[in-house]
């Protein structure tokens, strides 16, 4: 039996381990953290946003850039850095902000997402794991007709790809999702994708790992930081750690989220990705809270129902290389959520149960790096940016040899 090693047990790594197990490999999954999904996957926005995989670089973001740089939009903080990697990333991001590139990047992501959804349904038939997964649809709330109409062309292109998408009035949307009655601001139109879903990525990873251990004999090693990739002149042969014996393999998949020093230099390029920090909190759901995932386009906030809880995520802080939890930024998230739905997040609701911050490693095109590496037997599945949970299975399928 051929041996495979997967480095990184976030959503991308666990999905890759699943695909390799199915393909008949003896798989070992490694992570420096003590359990699966302790990195960017941990408490993310939880939306399985198949029909809305829009690339970050776009003409509309470009139009907002002056306001972002002047800190007029609380959702963004951009700290310019004199770092060649940051400058290269920024330049490549701007190049991807044209209308043609935005469409192309978005439609590529949508294809991976469509496949991801089909693969998740297939996975759940065989591994009926519980992770508060519900297909309750998603709604994008647009403040003005103009802001919605800008997306008319891409909506039509996504429909042609097979997505179910409709444009509703506020009244029509409120019949489907009564929680919208509590939204205080004007909503000009709502884009509704009934096939979209939400679920807990951390619980999914933990339960799928358990299931793969049981079903396929998946081996795991946590608290194990990989120090080095071992290789011959042209083939990856395994990995080394600081304190324990090296492991050998025929296939090595890197799912460390970000481009890192482990990669051969030929597999890294200047500005290939940059961290965009975000925040989330999880609270007990108010009895009248939304059952549908909601994205507030004006405030750039996402709301996802998770059983009896509600996850809220947002903010995009760009520029810092190392991220830390900034209380004032988390406060901004709380205040923005309260402004969007005061009825659900008022002071009488008490503090959130869990707060979190993580980084989305975003490539200039928003397309993850899913490809063979420069060594035979080496595969990369990195840079999933804002959508790694949604894309995880579709991306992993492409990487399984
Ligand atoms: C605030 C926020 C909200 C988000 N909301 C959504 C959403 O609603 N829907 C969606 O689809 N996506 C969302 N995302 C994006 C999504 O969370 C990420 O794209 C995804 O988690 C990336 O997964 P990953 O497996 O690539 O990386 P990670 O989850 O970071 O996993 C990488 C793993 O590699 C391990 N590792 C790294 N180096 C080593 C080493 N040398 N040795 C051993 N282990 C190593 C790390 O410990 C880590 O566990 C959000 C992200 C953020 C920050």
CSV table of C-alpha atoms and ligand atoms in Angstrom, one decimal:
chain,number,residue,atom,x,y,z
A,1,UNK,CA,0.0,0.0,0.0
A,2,UNK,CA,1.4,3.4,-1.0
A,3,UNK,CA,2.0,5.8,1.9
A,4,UNK,CA,0.8,9.5,2.0
A,5,UNK,CA,1.5,12.2,4.5
A,6,UNK,CA,-0.7,15.3,4.8
A,7,UNK,CA,0.9,18.2,6.7
A,8,UNK,CA,-1.8,20.4,8.3
A,9,UNK,CA,-5.1,19.2,9.8
A,10,UNK,CA,-7.4,22.2,8.9
A,11,UNK,CA,-10.3,21.8,6.5
A,12,UNK,CA,-8.0,21.5,3.5
A,13,UNK,CA,-5.8,18.8,5.2
A,14,UNK,CA,-8.7,16.7,6.6
A,15,UNK,CA,-10.4,16.8,3.2
A,16,UNK,CA,-7.2,15.9,1.5
A,17,UNK,CA,-6.7,13.0,3.9
A,18,UNK,CA,-10.2,11.8,3.2
A,19,UNK,CA,-9.6,11.8,-0.6
A,20,UNK,CA,-6.3,10.0,-0.2
A,21,UNK,CA,-7.8,7.3,2.1
A,22,UNK,CA,-10.5,6.8,-0.5
A,23,UNK,CA,-7.9,6.5,-3.2
A,24,UNK,CA,-6.3,3.6,-1.3
A,25,UNK,CA,-3.3,5.3,0.4
A,26,UNK,CA,-2.1,4.5,3.9
A,27,UNK,CA,-2.4,8.1,5.2
A,28,UNK,CA,-0.8,9.9,8.1
A,29,UNK,CA,-2.2,13.3,9.0
A,30,UNK,CA,0.2,15.7,10.9
A,31,UNK,CA,-0.4,19.0,12.7
A,32,UNK,CA,1.7,21.1,15.1
A,33,UNK,CA,-1.5,21.8,17.1
A,34,UNK,CA,-3.0,19.4,19.6
A,35,UNK,CA,-6.2,18.6,17.5
A,36,UNK,CA,-7.7,19.1,14.0
A,37,UNK,CA,-8.9,22.5,12.9
A,38,UNK,CA,-7.1,24.7,15.5
A,39,UNK,CA,-5.8,27.1,12.8
A,40,UNK,CA,-7.8,29.3,10.4
A,41,UNK,CA,-10.5,26.7,10.2
A,42,UNK,CA,-11.4,26.8,13.9
A,43,UNK,CA,-14.3,29.2,14.4
A,44,UNK,CA,-14.6,30.7,10.9
A,45,UNK,CA,-17.9,32.2,9.5
A,46,UNK,CA,-19.2,28.6,9.1
A,47,UNK,CA,-21.0,29.4,5.8
A,48,UNK,CA,-20.8,26.8,3.1
A,49,UNK,CA,-21.3,29.5,0.6
A,50,UNK,CA,-21.3,27.5,-2.7
A,51,UNK,CA,-23.2,30.0,-4.8
A,52,UNK,CA,-21.3,33.0,-3.5
A,53,UNK,CA,-17.6,32.3,-4.0
A,54,UNK,CA,-16.8,35.7,-5.4
A,55,UNK,CA,-13.1,36.7,-5.7
A,56,UNK,CA,-12.0,39.4,-3.3
A,57,UNK,CA,-10.2,41.4,-6.0
A,58,UNK,CA,-13.0,43.1,-7.9
A,59,UNK,CA,-13.9,46.5,-9.5
A,60,UNK,CA,-16.2,47.2,-6.6
A,61,UNK,CA,-13.5,46.6,-4.0
A,62,UNK,CA,-11.2,48.8,-6.1
A,63,UNK,CA,-13.7,51.6,-6.0
A,64,UNK,CA,-13.8,51.3,-2.2
A,65,UNK,CA,-10.0,51.4,-1.8
A,66,UNK,CA,-9.6,55.1,-1.1
A,67,UNK,CA,-12.2,54.8,1.7
A,68,UNK,CA,-10.4,51.7,3.0
A,69,UNK,CA,-7.0,53.4,3.1
A,70,UNK,CA,-8.6,56.4,4.9
A,71,UNK,CA,-10.1,54.0,7.5
A,72,UNK,CA,-13.6,55.2,6.6
A,73,UNK,CA,-15.0,51.6,6.5
A,74,UNK,CA,-14.8,49.9,9.9
A,75,UNK,CA,-14.9,46.5,8.2
A,76,UNK,CA,-11.3,47.0,6.8
A,77,UNK,CA,-8.0,48.1,8.1
A,78,UNK,CA,-5.1,48.3,5.7
A,79,UNK,CA,-1.6,49.0,7.0
A,80,UNK,CA,0.7,49.6,4.1
A,81,UNK,CA,4.1,47.8,4.5
A,82,UNK,CA,7.4,48.4,2.8
A,83,UNK,CA,7.8,44.6,2.5
A,84,UNK,CA,8.6,43.3,-1.0
A,85,UNK,CA,6.2,40.3,-0.4
A,86,UNK,CA,3.3,42.7,0.6
A,87,UNK,CA,4.0,45.1,-2.3
A,88,UNK,CA,4.1,42.2,-4.8
A,89,UNK,CA,0.9,40.8,-3.4
A,90,UNK,CA,-0.8,44.2,-3.5
A,91,UNK,CA,0.3,44.8,-7.1
A,92,UNK,CA,-0.9,41.4,-8.2
A,93,UNK,CA,-4.2,41.9,-6.3
A,94,UNK,CA,-4.8,45.2,-8.2
A,95,UNK,CA,-4.1,43.4,-11.5
A,96,UNK,CA,-6.8,40.9,-10.6
A,97,UNK,CA,-9.4,43.7,-9.9
A,98,UNK,CA,-10.5,44.2,-13.5
A,99,UNK,CA,-14.0,43.1,-14.4
A,100,UNK,CA,-12.7,40.3,-16.7
A,101,UNK,CA,-10.4,38.9,-14.1
A,102,UNK,CA,-13.0,39.1,-11.4
A,103,UNK,CA,-15.5,37.1,-13.5
A,104,UNK,CA,-12.9,34.5,-14.5
A,105,UNK,CA,-11.6,34.1,-10.9
A,106,UNK,CA,-15.1,33.9,-9.5
A,107,UNK,CA,-16.3,31.3,-12.0
A,108,UNK,CA,-13.3,29.1,-11.4
A,109,UNK,CA,-14.0,29.2,-7.7
A,110,UNK,CA,-17.7,28.5,-8.3
A,111,UNK,CA,-16.8,25.4,-10.2
A,112,UNK,CA,-14.7,24.1,-7.3
A,113,UNK,CA,-17.5,25.0,-5.0
A,114,UNK,CA,-20.2,23.2,-7.0
A,115,UNK,CA,-18.1,20.1,-6.9
A,116,UNK,CA,-17.4,20.5,-3.2
A,117,UNK,CA,-21.1,20.5,-2.5
A,118,UNK,CA,-21.7,17.3,-4.4
A,119,UNK,CA,-18.7,15.7,-2.6
A,120,UNK,CA,-20.0,16.7,0.8
A,121,UNK,CA,-23.4,15.1,0.1
A,122,UNK,CA,-21.6,12.0,-1.0
A,123,UNK,CA,-19.3,12.0,2.1
A,124,UNK,CA,-22.3,12.3,4.4
A,125,UNK,CA,-24.0,9.3,2.9
A,126,UNK,CA,-21.0,7.2,3.9
A,127,UNK,CA,-19.9,9.1,7.1
A,128,UNK,CA,-23.1,10.5,8.6
A,129,UNK,CA,-21.3,12.9,11.0
A,130,UNK,CA,-23.0,15.6,13.0
A,131,UNK,CA,-21.6,19.1,12.7
A,132,UNK,CA,-24.8,21.2,12.8
A,133,UNK,CA,-24.9,21.0,9.1
A,134,UNK,CA,-28.1,22.4,7.6
A,135,UNK,CA,-29.0,23.4,4.0
A,136,UNK,CA,-31.0,26.5,5.0
A,137,UNK,CA,-29.9,28.7,2.1
A,138,UNK,CA,-28.1,32.0,2.1
A,139,UNK,CA,-29.2,35.6,1.6
A,140,UNK,CA,-27.1,38.5,0.6
A,141,UNK,CA,-28.7,41.8,1.7
A,142,UNK,CA,-28.0,44.7,-0.7
A,143,UNK,CA,-28.5,48.2,0.5
A,144,UNK,CA,-29.1,49.8,-2.9
A,145,UNK,CA,-30.5,48.5,-6.2
A,146,UNK,CA,-27.3,49.8,-7.9
A,147,UNK,CA,-25.1,47.6,-5.6
A,148,UNK,CA,-27.1,44.5,-6.5
A,149,UNK,CA,-27.4,45.3,-10.3
A,150,UNK,CA,-23.6,45.4,-10.5
A,151,UNK,CA,-23.6,41.7,-9.9
A,152,UNK,CA,-26.4,40.9,-12.5
A,153,UNK,CA,-23.9,39.5,-15.1
A,154,UNK,CA,-22.0,37.2,-12.7
A,155,UNK,CA,-25.3,36.0,-11.2
A,156,UNK,CA,-26.5,34.9,-14.7
A,157,UNK,CA,-23.1,33.2,-15.3
A,158,UNK,CA,-23.5,31.3,-12.0
A,159,UNK,CA,-27.0,30.2,-12.9
A,160,UNK,CA,-25.6,28.8,-16.1
A,161,UNK,CA,-23.1,26.9,-14.0
A,162,UNK,CA,-26.1,25.2,-12.2
A,163,UNK,CA,-26.6,27.4,-9.1
A,164,UNK,CA,-30.1,28.2,-8.0
A,165,UNK,CA,-30.1,32.0,-7.4
A,166,UNK,CA,-33.0,34.4,-7.3
A,167,UNK,CA,-33.3,38.1,-6.7
A,168,UNK,CA,-36.0,38.9,-4.1
A,169,UNK,CA,-37.6,42.0,-2.7
A,170,UNK,CA,-37.3,42.6,1.0
A,171,UNK,CA,-40.9,41.5,1.5
A,172,UNK,CA,-40.4,38.3,-0.5
A,173,UNK,CA,-37.2,37.5,1.4
A,174,UNK,CA,-38.9,38.2,4.8
A,175,UNK,CA,-41.6,35.6,4.1
A,176,UNK,CA,-38.7,33.0,3.8
A,177,UNK,CA,-36.6,34.5,6.6
A,178,UNK,CA,-38.7,36.4,9.2
A,179,UNK,CA,-35.6,37.6,11.0
A,180,UNK,CA,-35.2,40.2,8.3
A,181,UNK,CA,-38.1,42.1,9.9
A,182,UNK,CA,-35.5,43.0,12.6
A,183,UNK,CA,-33.0,44.5,10.2
A,184,UNK,CA,-33.2,48.3,10.8
A,185,UNK,CA,-31.8,49.6,7.5
A,186,UNK,CA,-33.2,49.7,4.0
A,187,UNK,CA,-32.7,46.5,1.9
A,188,UNK,CA,-33.1,47.2,-1.8
A,189,UNK,CA,-32.9,43.6,-2.9
A,190,UNK,CA,-31.8,40.2,-1.6
A,191,UNK,CA,-29.9,37.5,-3.6
A,192,UNK,CA,-31.2,34.1,-2.3
A,193,UNK,CA,-29.4,30.8,-2.9
A,194,UNK,CA,-31.5,28.1,-1.3
A,195,UNK,CA,-28.9,25.4,-1.8
A,196,UNK,CA,-26.3,27.0,0.4
A,197,UNK,CA,-25.6,25.7,3.9
A,198,UNK,CA,-23.7,26.2,7.2
A,199,UNK,CA,-21.9,23.8,9.6
A,200,UNK,CA,-19.2,23.8,12.1
A,201,UNK,CA,-15.8,23.3,10.4
A,202,UNK,CA,-13.9,22.3,13.6
A,203,UNK,CA,-16.5,19.6,14.5
A,204,UNK,CA,-16.6,18.4,10.9
A,205,UNK,CA,-12.8,17.9,11.0
A,206,UNK,CA,-12.7,16.2,14.4
A,207,UNK,CA,-15.5,13.8,13.4
A,208,UNK,CA,-14.3,13.0,10.0
A,209,UNK,CA,-10.8,12.3,11.3
A,210,UNK,CA,-12.4,9.8,13.8
A,211,UNK,CA,-14.4,8.2,11.1
A,212,UNK,CA,-11.3,7.9,8.8
A,213,UNK,CA,-9.3,6.3,11.6
A,214,UNK,CA,-12.0,3.8,12.1
A,215,UNK,CA,-12.9,3.1,8.4
A,216,UNK,CA,-9.5,3.4,6.7
A,217,UNK,CA,-6.9,3.2,9.6
A,218,UNK,CA,-5.9,6.9,9.1
A,219,UNK,CA,-3.0,7.6,11.4
A,220,UNK,CA,-2.6,11.0,13.1
A,221,UNK,CA,0.2,12.8,14.9
A,222,UNK,CA,-0.7,16.0,16.6
A,223,UNK,CA,1.6,18.4,18.5
A,224,UNK,CA,4.1,17.5,15.8
A,225,UNK,CA,5.6,20.5,13.9
A,226,UNK,CA,7.2,19.4,10.6
A,227,UNK,CA,10.7,20.9,10.4
A,228,UNK,CA,11.7,19.8,7.0
A,229,UNK,CA,10.6,18.0,3.8
A,230,UNK,CA,13.0,15.1,3.0
A,231,UNK,CA,13.8,14.5,-0.6
A,232,UNK,CA,16.1,13.0,-3.1
A,233,UNK,CA,17.2,15.1,-6.1
A,234,UNK,CA,13.8,15.2,-7.6
A,235,UNK,CA,11.4,13.3,-5.3
A,236,UNK,CA,9.8,14.0,-1.9
A,237,UNK,CA,10.4,11.1,0.4
A,238,UNK,CA,9.1,12.1,3.8
A,239,UNK,CA,9.3,14.6,6.6
A,240,UNK,CA,11.5,15.3,9.7
A,241,UNK,CA,10.6,16.6,13.1
A,242,UNK,CA,12.8,18.1,15.8
A,243,UNK,CA,12.4,15.4,18.4
A,244,UNK,CA,10.9,12.3,16.8
A,245,UNK,CA,11.8,9.9,14.1
A,246,UNK,CA,11.3,11.0,10.5
A,247,UNK,CA,8.4,9.5,8.5
A,248,UNK,CA,8.7,8.2,4.9
A,249,UNK,CA,6.1,8.5,2.2
A,250,UNK,CA,5.4,8.1,-1.5
A,251,UNK,CA,3.1,11.2,-1.6
A,252,UNK,CA,3.3,14.3,0.4
A,253,UNK,CA,0.5,16.9,0.5
A,254,UNK,CA,1.1,20.3,2.0
A,255,UNK,CA,-2.0,21.9,3.5
A,256,UNK,CA,-0.5,24.3,6.0
A,257,UNK,CA,-2.9,27.1,5.0
A,258,UNK,CA,-0.1,29.5,4.1
A,259,UNK,CA,2.9,29.3,1.9
A,260,UNK,CA,5.7,28.4,4.3
A,261,UNK,CA,9.4,27.7,4.7
A,262,UNK,CA,8.8,24.0,4.3
A,263,UNK,CA,8.1,24.5,0.6
A,264,UNK,CA,11.0,24.1,-1.9
A,265,UNK,CA,11.9,27.6,-3.1
A,266,UNK,CA,10.7,26.8,-6.6
A,267,UNK,CA,7.2,26.4,-5.1
A,268,UNK,CA,7.1,29.8,-3.6
A,269,UNK,CA,6.8,33.2,-5.3
A,270,UNK,CA,6.9,36.8,-4.1
A,271,UNK,CA,3.4,37.9,-3.1
A,272,UNK,CA,1.8,34.5,-3.6
A,273,UNK,CA,-0.5,35.1,-0.6
A,274,UNK,CA,-1.1,37.5,2.3
A,275,UNK,CA,-2.9,37.1,5.6
A,276,UNK,CA,-6.2,39.0,6.0
A,277,UNK,CA,-7.2,38.8,9.6
A,278,UNK,CA,-10.8,38.4,10.7
A,279,UNK,CA,-12.8,37.9,13.9
A,280,UNK,CA,-15.8,35.9,14.9
A,281,UNK,CA,-18.1,35.3,17.9
A,282,UNK,CA,-20.6,32.6,18.7
A,283,UNK,CA,-23.6,33.3,20.8
A,284,UNK,CA,-26.8,31.5,21.9
A,285,UNK,CA,-29.3,32.2,19.1
A,286,UNK,CA,-32.1,34.5,20.0
A,287,UNK,CA,-35.5,32.6,19.5
A,288,UNK,CA,-36.3,34.8,16.5
A,289,UNK,CA,-32.8,34.8,15.0
A,290,UNK,CA,-32.2,33.8,11.4
A,291,UNK,CA,-32.3,30.2,10.2
A,292,UNK,CA,-30.8,31.2,6.9
A,293,UNK,CA,-27.2,32.2,6.5
A,294,UNK,CA,-27.0,36.0,5.9
A,295,UNK,CA,-24.4,38.2,4.5
A,296,UNK,CA,-24.9,41.9,5.2
A,297,UNK,CA,-23.2,43.4,2.1
A,298,UNK,CA,-23.1,46.9,3.5
A,299,UNK,CA,-21.4,45.9,6.8
A,300,UNK,CA,-19.5,42.9,5.3
A,301,UNK,CA,-20.7,40.6,8.1
A,302,UNK,CA,-21.8,37.0,7.9
A,303,UNK,CA,-24.3,35.3,10.1
A,304,UNK,CA,-24.6,31.5,10.2
A,305,UNK,CA,-27.1,29.5,12.3
A,306,UNK,CA,-25.4,26.5,14.0
A,307,UNK,CA,-28.0,24.5,15.9
A,308,UNK,CA,-28.9,26.5,19.0
A,309,UNK,CA,-26.1,29.0,18.4
A,310,UNK,CA,-25.4,31.7,15.9
A,311,UNK,CA,-21.9,32.5,14.5
A,312,UNK,CA,-21.1,36.0,13.4
A,313,UNK,CA,-17.9,36.8,11.5
A,314,UNK,CA,-16.3,39.7,9.7
A,315,UNK,CA,-13.6,42.3,9.4
A,316,UNK,CA,-10.6,42.2,7.0
A,317,UNK,CA,-7.4,43.6,8.5
A,318,UNK,CA,-4.6,43.6,5.9
A,319,UNK,CA,-1.0,44.5,6.3
A,320,UNK,CA,0.3,43.0,9.5
A,321,UNK,CA,2.4,40.0,9.0
A,322,UNK,CA,1.9,38.5,12.4
A,323,UNK,CA,-1.5,38.7,13.8
A,324,UNK,CA,-2.8,39.1,17.3
A,325,UNK,CA,-6.2,39.5,18.9
A,326,UNK,CA,-7.0,43.2,19.0
A,327,UNK,CA,-9.7,43.9,21.5
A,328,UNK,CA,-10.8,47.2,19.8
A,329,UNK,CA,-11.2,45.4,16.4
A,330,UNK,CA,-13.3,42.7,18.1
A,331,UNK,CA,-15.4,45.4,19.7
A,332,UNK,CA,-16.0,46.8,16.1
A,333,UNK,CA,-17.3,43.4,15.1
A,334,UNK,CA,-19.7,43.3,18.1
A,335,UNK,CA,-20.9,46.9,17.5
A,336,UNK,CA,-21.4,46.2,13.8
A,337,UNK,CA,-23.5,43.0,14.5
A,338,UNK,CA,-25.5,45.0,17.1
A,339,UNK,CA,-26.2,47.7,14.5
A,340,UNK,CA,-27.3,45.1,11.9
A,341,UNK,CA,-29.6,43.1,14.3
A,342,UNK,CA,-30.1,45.1,17.6
A,343,UNK,CA,-32.9,42.8,18.6
A,344,UNK,CA,-30.6,39.7,18.6
A,345,UNK,CA,-27.4,41.2,20.1
A,346,UNK,CA,-28.7,43.8,22.6
A,347,UNK,CA,-27.0,44.3,25.9
A,348,UNK,CA,-29.6,42.0,27.6
A,349,UNK,CA,-28.3,39.1,25.6
A,350,UNK,CA,-25.1,38.8,27.6
A,351,UNK,CA,-21.6,38.4,26.3
A,352,UNK,CA,-20.8,35.9,23.4
A,353,UNK,CA,-19.9,32.3,24.4
A,354,UNK,CA,-16.8,32.2,22.3
A,355,UNK,CA,-14.7,34.8,20.5
A,356,UNK,CA,-12.0,34.1,18.0
A,357,UNK,CA,-9.7,35.6,15.4
A,358,UNK,CA,-8.0,33.9,12.5
A,359,UNK,CA,-6.2,34.7,9.2
A,360,UNK,CA,-7.4,34.1,5.7
A,361,UNK,CA,-4.4,33.5,3.5
A,362,UNK,CA,-5.6,35.2,0.3
A,363,UNK,CA,-3.9,34.8,-3.1
A,364,UNK,CA,-4.1,37.8,-5.5
A,365,UNK,CA,-6.7,36.0,-7.6
A,366,UNK,CA,-8.5,34.4,-4.6
A,367,UNK,CA,-7.8,31.1,-6.3
A,368,UNK,CA,-6.2,28.6,-4.0
A,369,UNK,CA,-2.9,27.0,-5.0
A,370,UNK,CA,-3.8,23.4,-5.8
A,371,UNK,CA,-1.1,21.8,-7.9
A,372,UNK,CA,1.8,19.4,-8.0
A,373,UNK,CA,5.0,20.8,-6.4
A,374,UNK,CA,8.4,20.9,-7.9
A,375,UNK,CA,9.3,17.5,-6.5
A,376,UNK,CA,7.7,14.3,-7.7
A,377,UNK,CA,5.2,13.1,-5.1
A,378,UNK,CA,4.7,16.6,-3.7
A,379,UNK,CA,1.3,18.3,-3.9
A,380,UNK,CA,0.2,21.8,-2.7
A,381,UNK,CA,-3.3,22.7,-1.4
A,382,UNK,CA,-2.9,26.2,0.1
A,383,UNK,CA,-4.1,29.7,0.1
A,384,UNK,CA,-7.9,29.1,0.5
A,385,UNK,CA,-8.4,32.7,1.6
A,386,UNK,CA,-12.0,33.6,2.5
A,387,UNK,CA,-13.6,30.4,1.3
A,388,UNK,CA,-11.6,27.4,2.4
A,389,UNK,CA,-14.4,25.7,4.3
A,390,UNK,CA,-16.6,25.9,1.2
A,391,UNK,CA,-14.0,24.8,-1.2
A,392,UNK,CA,-12.3,22.1,0.9
A,393,UNK,CA,-13.6,18.9,-0.7
A,394,UNK,CA,-13.5,20.1,-4.3
A,395,UNK,CA,-9.9,21.3,-3.8
A,396,UNK,CA,-8.9,18.1,-2.1
A,397,UNK,CA,-10.2,16.0,-5.0
A,398,UNK,CA,-8.0,17.9,-7.4
A,399,UNK,CA,-4.9,17.2,-5.3
A,400,UNK,CA,-5.4,13.5,-4.7
A,401,UNK,CA,-3.1,11.8,-7.2
B,1,LIG,C1,-12.9,35.4,10.2
B,1,LIG,C2,-12.9,34.3,9.1
B,1,LIG,C3,-14.2,33.9,8.6
B,1,LIG,C4,-14.2,32.9,7.6
B,1,LIG,N1,-15.4,32.5,7.2
B,1,LIG,C5,-15.5,31.5,6.3
B,1,LIG,C6,-16.8,31.0,5.8
B,1,LIG,O1,-17.8,31.4,6.3
B,1,LIG,N2,-16.8,30.1,4.9
B,1,LIG,C7,-15.7,29.6,4.3
B,1,LIG,O2,-15.8,28.8,3.4
B,1,LIG,N3,-14.5,30.0,4.7
B,1,LIG,C8,-14.3,31.0,5.7
B,1,LIG,N4,-13.1,31.4,6.1
B,1,LIG,C9,-11.9,30.9,5.4
B,1,LIG,C10,-11.5,29.5,6.0
B,1,LIG,O3,-11.6,29.5,7.4
B,1,LIG,C11,-10.1,29.2,5.5
B,1,LIG,O4,-9.9,29.4,4.1
B,1,LIG,C12,-9.7,27.8,5.9
B,1,LIG,O5,-9.9,27.5,7.2
B,1,LIG,C13,-8.3,27.4,5.5
B,1,LIG,O6,-8.1,26.1,5.9
B,1,LIG,P1,-6.7,25.4,5.8
B,1,LIG,O7,-6.9,24.0,6.1
B,1,LIG,O8,-6.1,25.7,4.4
B,1,LIG,O9,-5.8,26.1,6.9
B,1,LIG,P2,-5.8,25.9,8.4
B,1,LIG,O10,-7.1,25.7,9.0
B,1,LIG,O11,-5.0,27.1,9.0
B,1,LIG,O12,-4.9,24.6,8.6
B,1,LIG,C14,-3.5,24.6,8.5
B,1,LIG,C15,-2.9,23.7,9.5
B,1,LIG,O13,-1.6,23.5,9.3
B,1,LIG,C16,-0.9,23.4,10.5
B,1,LIG,N5,0.5,23.6,10.2
B,1,LIG,C17,1.1,24.7,9.7
B,1,LIG,N6,2.5,24.5,9.6
B,1,LIG,C18,2.7,23.3,10.1
B,1,LIG,C19,3.9,22.5,10.3
B,1,LIG,N7,5.1,23.0,9.9
B,1,LIG,N8,3.8,21.3,10.9
B,1,LIG,C20,2.6,20.8,11.2
B,1,LIG,N9,1.5,21.4,11.1
B,1,LIG,C21,1.5,22.7,10.5
B,1,LIG,C22,-1.5,24.4,11.4
B,1,LIG,O14,-1.4,24.1,12.7
B,1,LIG,C23,-3.0,24.3,10.9
B,1,LIG,O15,-3.8,23.5,11.8
B,1,LIG,C24,-13.0,32.4,7.1
B,1,LIG,C25,-11.8,32.7,7.6
B,1,LIG,C26,-11.7,33.7,8.7
B,1,LIG,C27,-10.4,34.1,9.2
